[in-house]
Coordinates of C-alpha atoms in Angstrom, one line a residue:
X11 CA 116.3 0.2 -221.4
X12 CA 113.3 2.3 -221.6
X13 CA 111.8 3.1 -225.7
X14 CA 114.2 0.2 -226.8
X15 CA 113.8 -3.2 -228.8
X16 CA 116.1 -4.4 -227.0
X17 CA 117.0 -5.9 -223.4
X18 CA 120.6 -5.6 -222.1
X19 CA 121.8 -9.0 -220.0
X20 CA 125.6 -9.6 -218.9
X21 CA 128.2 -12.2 -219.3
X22 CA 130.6 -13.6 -217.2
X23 CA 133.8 -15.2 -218.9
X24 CA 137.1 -16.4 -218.7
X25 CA 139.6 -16.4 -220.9
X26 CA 142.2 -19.4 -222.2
X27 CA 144.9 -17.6 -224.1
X28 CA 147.6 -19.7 -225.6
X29 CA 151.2 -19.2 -225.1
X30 CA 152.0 -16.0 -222.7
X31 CA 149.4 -13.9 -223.1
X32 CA 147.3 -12.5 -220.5
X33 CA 144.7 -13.9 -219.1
X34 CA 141.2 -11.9 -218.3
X35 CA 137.9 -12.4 -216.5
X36 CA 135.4 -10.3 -218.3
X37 CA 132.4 -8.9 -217.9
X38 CA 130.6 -8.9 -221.3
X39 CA 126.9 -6.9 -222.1
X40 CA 124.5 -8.4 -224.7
X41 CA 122.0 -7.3 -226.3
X42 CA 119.2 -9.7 -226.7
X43 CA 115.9 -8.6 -229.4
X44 CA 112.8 -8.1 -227.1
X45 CA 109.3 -9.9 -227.8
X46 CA 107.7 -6.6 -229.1
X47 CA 110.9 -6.2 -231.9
X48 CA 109.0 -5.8 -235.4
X49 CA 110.1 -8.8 -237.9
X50 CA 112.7 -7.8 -240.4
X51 CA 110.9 -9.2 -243.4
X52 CA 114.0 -8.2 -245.8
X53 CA 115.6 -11.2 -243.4
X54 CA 113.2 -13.7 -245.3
X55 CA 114.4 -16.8 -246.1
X56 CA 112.6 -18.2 -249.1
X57 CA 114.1 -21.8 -248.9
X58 CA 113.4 -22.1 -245.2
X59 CA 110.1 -20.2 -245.1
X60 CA 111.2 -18.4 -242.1
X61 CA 113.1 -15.4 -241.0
X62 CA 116.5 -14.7 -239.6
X63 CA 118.1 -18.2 -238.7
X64 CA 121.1 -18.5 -237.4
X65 CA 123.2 -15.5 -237.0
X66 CA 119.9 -13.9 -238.3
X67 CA 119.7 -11.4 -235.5
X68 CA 122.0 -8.0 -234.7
X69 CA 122.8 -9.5 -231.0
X70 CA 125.5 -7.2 -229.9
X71 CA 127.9 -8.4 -227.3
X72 CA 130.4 -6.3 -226.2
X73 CA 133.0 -6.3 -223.4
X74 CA 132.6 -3.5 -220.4
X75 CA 135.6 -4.8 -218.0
X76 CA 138.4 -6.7 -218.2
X77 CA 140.5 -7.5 -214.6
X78 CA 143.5 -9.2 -214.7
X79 CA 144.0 -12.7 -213.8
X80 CA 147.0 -14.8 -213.1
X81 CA 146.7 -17.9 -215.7
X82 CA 144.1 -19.1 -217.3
X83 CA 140.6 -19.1 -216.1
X84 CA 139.4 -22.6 -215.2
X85 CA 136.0 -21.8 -214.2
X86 CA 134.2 -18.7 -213.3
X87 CA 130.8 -18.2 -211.0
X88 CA 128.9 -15.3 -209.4
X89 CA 127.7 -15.6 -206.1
X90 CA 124.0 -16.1 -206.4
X91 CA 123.4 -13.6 -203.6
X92 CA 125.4 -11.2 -205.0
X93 CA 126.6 -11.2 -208.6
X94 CA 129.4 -8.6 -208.0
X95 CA 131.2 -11.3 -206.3
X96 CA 132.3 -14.2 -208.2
X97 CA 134.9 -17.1 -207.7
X98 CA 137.8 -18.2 -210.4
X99 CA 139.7 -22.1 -210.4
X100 CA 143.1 -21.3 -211.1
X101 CA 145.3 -23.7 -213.0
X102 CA 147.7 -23.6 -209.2
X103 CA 144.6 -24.8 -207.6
X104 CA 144.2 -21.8 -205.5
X105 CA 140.8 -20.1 -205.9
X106 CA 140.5 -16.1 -206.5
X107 CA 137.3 -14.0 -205.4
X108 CA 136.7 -10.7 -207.3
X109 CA 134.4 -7.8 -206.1
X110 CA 133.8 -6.7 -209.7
X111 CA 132.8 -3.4 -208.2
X112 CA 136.3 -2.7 -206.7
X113 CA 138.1 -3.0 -210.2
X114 CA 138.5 -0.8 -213.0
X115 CA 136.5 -1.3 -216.5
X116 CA 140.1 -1.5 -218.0
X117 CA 142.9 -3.8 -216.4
X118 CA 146.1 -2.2 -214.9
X119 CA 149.3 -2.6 -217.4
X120 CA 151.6 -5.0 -216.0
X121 CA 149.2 -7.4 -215.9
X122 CA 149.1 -7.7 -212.0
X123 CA 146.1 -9.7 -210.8
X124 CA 144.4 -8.5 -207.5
X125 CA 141.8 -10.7 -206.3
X126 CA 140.1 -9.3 -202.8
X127 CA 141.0 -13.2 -201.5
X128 CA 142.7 -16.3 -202.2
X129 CA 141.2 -19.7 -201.7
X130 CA 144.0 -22.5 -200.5
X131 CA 143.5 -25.7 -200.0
X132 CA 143.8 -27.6 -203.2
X133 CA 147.7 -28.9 -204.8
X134 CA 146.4 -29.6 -208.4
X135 CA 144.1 -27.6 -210.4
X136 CA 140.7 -28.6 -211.2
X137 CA 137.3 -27.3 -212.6
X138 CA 134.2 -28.1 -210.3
X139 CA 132.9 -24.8 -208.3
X140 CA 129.8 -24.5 -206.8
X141 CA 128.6 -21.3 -204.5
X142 CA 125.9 -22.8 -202.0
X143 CA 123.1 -20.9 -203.2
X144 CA 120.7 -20.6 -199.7
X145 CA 123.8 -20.1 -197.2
X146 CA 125.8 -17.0 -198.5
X147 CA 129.8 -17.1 -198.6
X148 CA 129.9 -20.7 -198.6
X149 CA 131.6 -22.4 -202.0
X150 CA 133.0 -25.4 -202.3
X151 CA 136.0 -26.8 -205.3
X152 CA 136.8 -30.1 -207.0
X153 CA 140.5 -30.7 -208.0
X154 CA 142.3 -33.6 -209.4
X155 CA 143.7 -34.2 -206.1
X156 CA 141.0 -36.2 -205.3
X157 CA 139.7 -33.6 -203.2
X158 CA 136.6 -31.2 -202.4
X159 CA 137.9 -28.1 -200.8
X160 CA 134.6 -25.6 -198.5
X161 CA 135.5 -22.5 -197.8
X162 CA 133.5 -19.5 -196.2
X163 CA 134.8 -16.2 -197.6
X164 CA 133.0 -14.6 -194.7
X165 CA 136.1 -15.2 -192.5
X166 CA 138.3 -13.4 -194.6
X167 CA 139.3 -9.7 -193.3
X168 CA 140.9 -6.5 -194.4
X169 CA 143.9 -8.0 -192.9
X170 CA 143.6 -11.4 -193.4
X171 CA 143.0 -12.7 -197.5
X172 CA 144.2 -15.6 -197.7
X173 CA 142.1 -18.2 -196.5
X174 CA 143.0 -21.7 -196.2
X175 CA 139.8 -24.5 -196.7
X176 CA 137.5 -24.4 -193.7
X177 CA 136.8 -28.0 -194.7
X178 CA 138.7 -30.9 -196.7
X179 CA 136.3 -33.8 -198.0
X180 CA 138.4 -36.8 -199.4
X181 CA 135.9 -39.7 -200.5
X182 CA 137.1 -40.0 -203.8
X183 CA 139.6 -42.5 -205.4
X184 CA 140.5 -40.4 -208.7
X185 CA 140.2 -36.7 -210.0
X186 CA 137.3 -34.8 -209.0
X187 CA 135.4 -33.1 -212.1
X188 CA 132.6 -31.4 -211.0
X189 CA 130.5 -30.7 -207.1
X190 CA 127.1 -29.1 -206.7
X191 CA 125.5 -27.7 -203.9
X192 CA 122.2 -29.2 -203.2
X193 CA 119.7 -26.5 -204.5
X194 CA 117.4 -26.1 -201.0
X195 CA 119.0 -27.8 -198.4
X196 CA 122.3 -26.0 -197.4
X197 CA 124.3 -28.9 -195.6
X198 CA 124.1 -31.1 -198.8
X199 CA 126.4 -31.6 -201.8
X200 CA 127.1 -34.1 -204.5
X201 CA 130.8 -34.5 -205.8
X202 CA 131.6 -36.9 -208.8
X203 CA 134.9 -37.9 -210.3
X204 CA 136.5 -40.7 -212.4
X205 CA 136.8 -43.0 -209.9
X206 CA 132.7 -43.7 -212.3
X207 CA 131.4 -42.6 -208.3
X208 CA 128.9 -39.8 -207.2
X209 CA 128.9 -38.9 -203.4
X210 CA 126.4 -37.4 -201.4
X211 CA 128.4 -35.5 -198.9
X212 CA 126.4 -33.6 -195.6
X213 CA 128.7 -30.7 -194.1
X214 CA 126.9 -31.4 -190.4
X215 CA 128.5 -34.9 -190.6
X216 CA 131.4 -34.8 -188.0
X217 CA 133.4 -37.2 -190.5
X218 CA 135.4 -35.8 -193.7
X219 CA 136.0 -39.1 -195.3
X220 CA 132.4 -41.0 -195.3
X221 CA 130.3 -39.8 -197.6
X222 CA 126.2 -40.2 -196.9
X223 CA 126.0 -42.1 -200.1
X224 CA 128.3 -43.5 -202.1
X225 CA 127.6 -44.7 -205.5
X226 CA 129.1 -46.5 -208.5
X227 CA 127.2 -44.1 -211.2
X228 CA 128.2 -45.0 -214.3
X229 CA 130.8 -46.7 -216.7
X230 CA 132.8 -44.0 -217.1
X231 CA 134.5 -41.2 -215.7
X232 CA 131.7 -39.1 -214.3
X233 CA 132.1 -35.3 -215.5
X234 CA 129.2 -33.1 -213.8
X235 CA 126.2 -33.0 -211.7
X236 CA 123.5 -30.9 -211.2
X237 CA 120.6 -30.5 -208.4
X238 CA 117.3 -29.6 -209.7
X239 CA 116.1 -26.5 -208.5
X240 CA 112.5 -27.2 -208.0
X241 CA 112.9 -30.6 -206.3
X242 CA 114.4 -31.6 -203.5
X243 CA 115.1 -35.0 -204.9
X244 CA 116.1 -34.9 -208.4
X245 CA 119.4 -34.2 -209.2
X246 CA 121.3 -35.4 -212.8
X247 CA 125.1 -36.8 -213.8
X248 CA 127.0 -36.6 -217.2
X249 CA 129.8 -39.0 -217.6
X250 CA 132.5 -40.4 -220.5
X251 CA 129.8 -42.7 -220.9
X252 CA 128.0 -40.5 -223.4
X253 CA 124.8 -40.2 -221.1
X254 CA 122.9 -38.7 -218.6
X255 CA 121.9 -40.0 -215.8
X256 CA 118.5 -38.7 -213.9
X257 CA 118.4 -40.0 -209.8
X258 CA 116.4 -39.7 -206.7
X259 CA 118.2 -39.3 -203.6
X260 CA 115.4 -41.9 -201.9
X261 CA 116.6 -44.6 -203.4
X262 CA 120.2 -43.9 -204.8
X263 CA 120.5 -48.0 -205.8
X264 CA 118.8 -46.9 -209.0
X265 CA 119.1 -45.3 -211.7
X266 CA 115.4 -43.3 -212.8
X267 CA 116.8 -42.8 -216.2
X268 CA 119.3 -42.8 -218.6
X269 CA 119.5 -40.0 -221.7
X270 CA 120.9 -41.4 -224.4
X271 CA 121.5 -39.0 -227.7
X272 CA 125.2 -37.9 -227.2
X273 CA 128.4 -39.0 -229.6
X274 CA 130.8 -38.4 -227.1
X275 CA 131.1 -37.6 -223.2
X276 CA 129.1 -35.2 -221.5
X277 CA 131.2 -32.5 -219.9
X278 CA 128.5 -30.0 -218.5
X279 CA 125.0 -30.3 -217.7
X280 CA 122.4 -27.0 -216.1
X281 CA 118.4 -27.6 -215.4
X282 CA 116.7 -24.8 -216.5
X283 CA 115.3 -22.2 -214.3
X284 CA 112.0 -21.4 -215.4
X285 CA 110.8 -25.3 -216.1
X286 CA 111.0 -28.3 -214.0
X287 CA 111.1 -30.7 -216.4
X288 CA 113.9 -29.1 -218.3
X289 CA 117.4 -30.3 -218.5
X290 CA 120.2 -29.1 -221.0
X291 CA 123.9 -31.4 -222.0
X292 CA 126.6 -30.3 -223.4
X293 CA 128.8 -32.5 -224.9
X294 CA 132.6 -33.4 -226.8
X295 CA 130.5 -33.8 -229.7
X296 CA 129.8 -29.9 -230.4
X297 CA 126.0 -30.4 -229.2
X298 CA 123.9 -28.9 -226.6
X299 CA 121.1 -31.2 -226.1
X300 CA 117.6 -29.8 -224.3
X301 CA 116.1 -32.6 -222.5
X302 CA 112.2 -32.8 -221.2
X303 CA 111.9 -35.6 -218.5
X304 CA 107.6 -35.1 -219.0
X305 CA 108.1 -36.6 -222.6
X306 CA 109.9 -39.3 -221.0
X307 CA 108.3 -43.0 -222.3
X308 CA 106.5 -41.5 -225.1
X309 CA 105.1 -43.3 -228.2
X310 CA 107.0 -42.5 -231.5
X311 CA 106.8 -43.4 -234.6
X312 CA 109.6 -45.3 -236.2
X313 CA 110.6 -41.9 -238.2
X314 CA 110.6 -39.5 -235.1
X315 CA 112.9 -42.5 -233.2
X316 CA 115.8 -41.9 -235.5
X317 CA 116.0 -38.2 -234.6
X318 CA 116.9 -39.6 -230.9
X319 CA 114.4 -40.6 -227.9
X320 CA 111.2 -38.4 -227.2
X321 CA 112.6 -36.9 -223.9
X322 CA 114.9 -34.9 -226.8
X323 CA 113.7 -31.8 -226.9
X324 CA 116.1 -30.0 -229.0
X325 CA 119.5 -30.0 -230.2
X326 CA 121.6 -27.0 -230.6
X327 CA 124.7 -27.8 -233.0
X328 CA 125.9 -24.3 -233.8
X329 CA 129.8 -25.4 -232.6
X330 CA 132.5 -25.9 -234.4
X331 CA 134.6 -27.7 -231.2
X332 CA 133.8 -29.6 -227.8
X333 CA 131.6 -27.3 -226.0
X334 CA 133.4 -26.2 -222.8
X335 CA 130.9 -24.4 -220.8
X336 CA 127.6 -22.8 -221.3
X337 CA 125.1 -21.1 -219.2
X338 CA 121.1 -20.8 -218.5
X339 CA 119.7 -17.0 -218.9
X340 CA 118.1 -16.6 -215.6
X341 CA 115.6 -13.9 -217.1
X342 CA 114.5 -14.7 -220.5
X343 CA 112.9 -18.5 -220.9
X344 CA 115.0 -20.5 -223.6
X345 CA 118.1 -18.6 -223.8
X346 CA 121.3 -19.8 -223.4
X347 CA 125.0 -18.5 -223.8
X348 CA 127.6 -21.0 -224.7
X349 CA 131.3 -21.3 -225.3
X350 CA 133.3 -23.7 -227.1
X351 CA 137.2 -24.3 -227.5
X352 CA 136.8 -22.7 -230.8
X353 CA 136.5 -19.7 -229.0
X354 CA 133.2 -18.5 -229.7
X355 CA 130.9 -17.6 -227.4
X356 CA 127.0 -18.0 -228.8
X357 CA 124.1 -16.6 -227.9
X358 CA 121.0 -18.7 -228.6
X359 CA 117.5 -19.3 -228.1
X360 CA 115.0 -22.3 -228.7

């Protein structure tokens, strides 16, 4: 806002109540300190010799809707095209799509949930959802049915809201954990599971069972992947094998790298928007790690190798509990929101 120190960004999250209670997608507001904000110098820490730390700043984050949903919230994503539109994995398997716009700030009693459609497709629950992010209305779902479920929401009507998968893709052995869209070509996707296999899947292929590529990826269960956005190439996997694995797509038979920091399996990984050589983890092991492939092979001296490889950038450890999801900030460089199963949802910036 205009005259302020301050910059207002929104959250999307869902909630994971135990017991009965109700469950919630909400839409949060934060309030992030601008580059211009004078320094609070009675924040001084002596010991430290800086100021603030953590916790240090008056980041407000409040809620501004709540809209009912039915269960807990898997995973939740805007469409990039339109962030008023955004897609749940419900623990039925069904998908829900919300027009944010279209609900109240506060949530009907009763605790009714009305999405504006409902996905169908998959018979287990999962967590992998990915909106394609250059052909708009396409998502596609992994589930621990072994499956990856592609709809196009722009075939649902006033009349007709349920949809049923425009496309079933069964290549895997084992659950499904996470797809991705490819991030400039919008016919290609990566799915990974804990069959230990990524496949390279391309939606003009007439077959729904034979992959492009198929590869044995790691030792583990295989939890995430993630395109690079600025190369049409590059693209990264997180596995129960407590790394991260960075691969080209012209020559899938090897691994580029491997990153190598984490105490326990990866469960999430994001490149960040703003720099290509940037990749963030999150792990079971409460940490966030911020990767920089350009550091990659670096000299170190014996000292700076026991804090972990050069290519470690940074390492947020402000988590009590595994780290469930967490999210890039997609105007300000270095900021990240992140949640963890102790509930807390962190803003934080490098």
């Amino acid at each position: 806002p205009e005259g302020k120190d301050y910059t207002v960004q929104r959250l999307l999250i869902g909630t994971h109540t135990s017991d009965n209670d109700q469950n919630y997608l909400q839409i949060a507001q934060v309030q992030l300190p601008s580059d211009s904000t004078p320094i609070d110098t009675r924040k001084f820490d002596d010991e430290r010799g800086e100021v603030g730390g953590f916790g240090g700043t008056e980041c407000k984050i409040s809620v501004t809707q709540r809209i009912n949903h039915e269960g807990e919230v898997n995973r939740a994503r805007y469409m990039p095209q339109n962030p008023d539109i955004i897609a749940t994995k419900t623990v039925s398997g069904d998908l829900f799509i919300f027009d944010r716009t279209r609900h109240p700030s506060q949530p009907a009693p009763g605790g009714i949930c009305s999405p504006e459609i409902r996905l169908q497709g998959h018979t287990k629950e999962g967590y992998g959802l990915s909106w394609n992010p250059t052909l708009q209305g396409h998502l596609i779902s992994a589930s621990e049915d072994t499956t990856v479920c592609h709809w196009d929401i722009n075939a649902a009507t006033k009349d007709k809201k349920v949809l049923d998968a425009y496309r079933i893709y069964r290549g895997h052995t084992a659950v499904v954990e996470d797809v991705a869209w490819h991030a400039l070509h919008d016919s290609l996707f990566a799915s990974v599971g804990d069959d230990q296999r990524m496949l390279i899947w391309d939606t003009r292929s007439t077959s729904s069972d034979k992959p492009v590529h198929n590869i044995h990826a790691h030792a583990a269960e295989v939890n995430c992947v993630a395109f690079s956005p600025s190369s049409e190439f590059i693209l990264a996997t997180g596995s129960g094998d407590r790394t991260v694995g960075l691969w080209d797509l012209r020559n899938l038979k090897l691994k580029l790298h491997s990153f190598e920091s984490h105490q326990d399996e990866i469960l999430q990984l994001a490149w960040s928007p703003h720099n290509e050589t940037i990749l963030a983890s999150a792990g079971g092991d409460r940490r966030i790690n911020i990767w920089d492939l350009s550091r990659i092979g670096e000299e170190q001296t014996a000292e700076d190798a026991e804090d972990g490889p050069p290519e470690l950038l940074f390492v947020h450890g402000g988590h009590t509990n595994k780290v469930s999801d967490f999210s890039w900030n997609m105007n300000e460089p270095w900021v990240i929101a992140s949640t963890a199963e102790d509930n807390i949802c962190q803003v934080w910036q490098m």
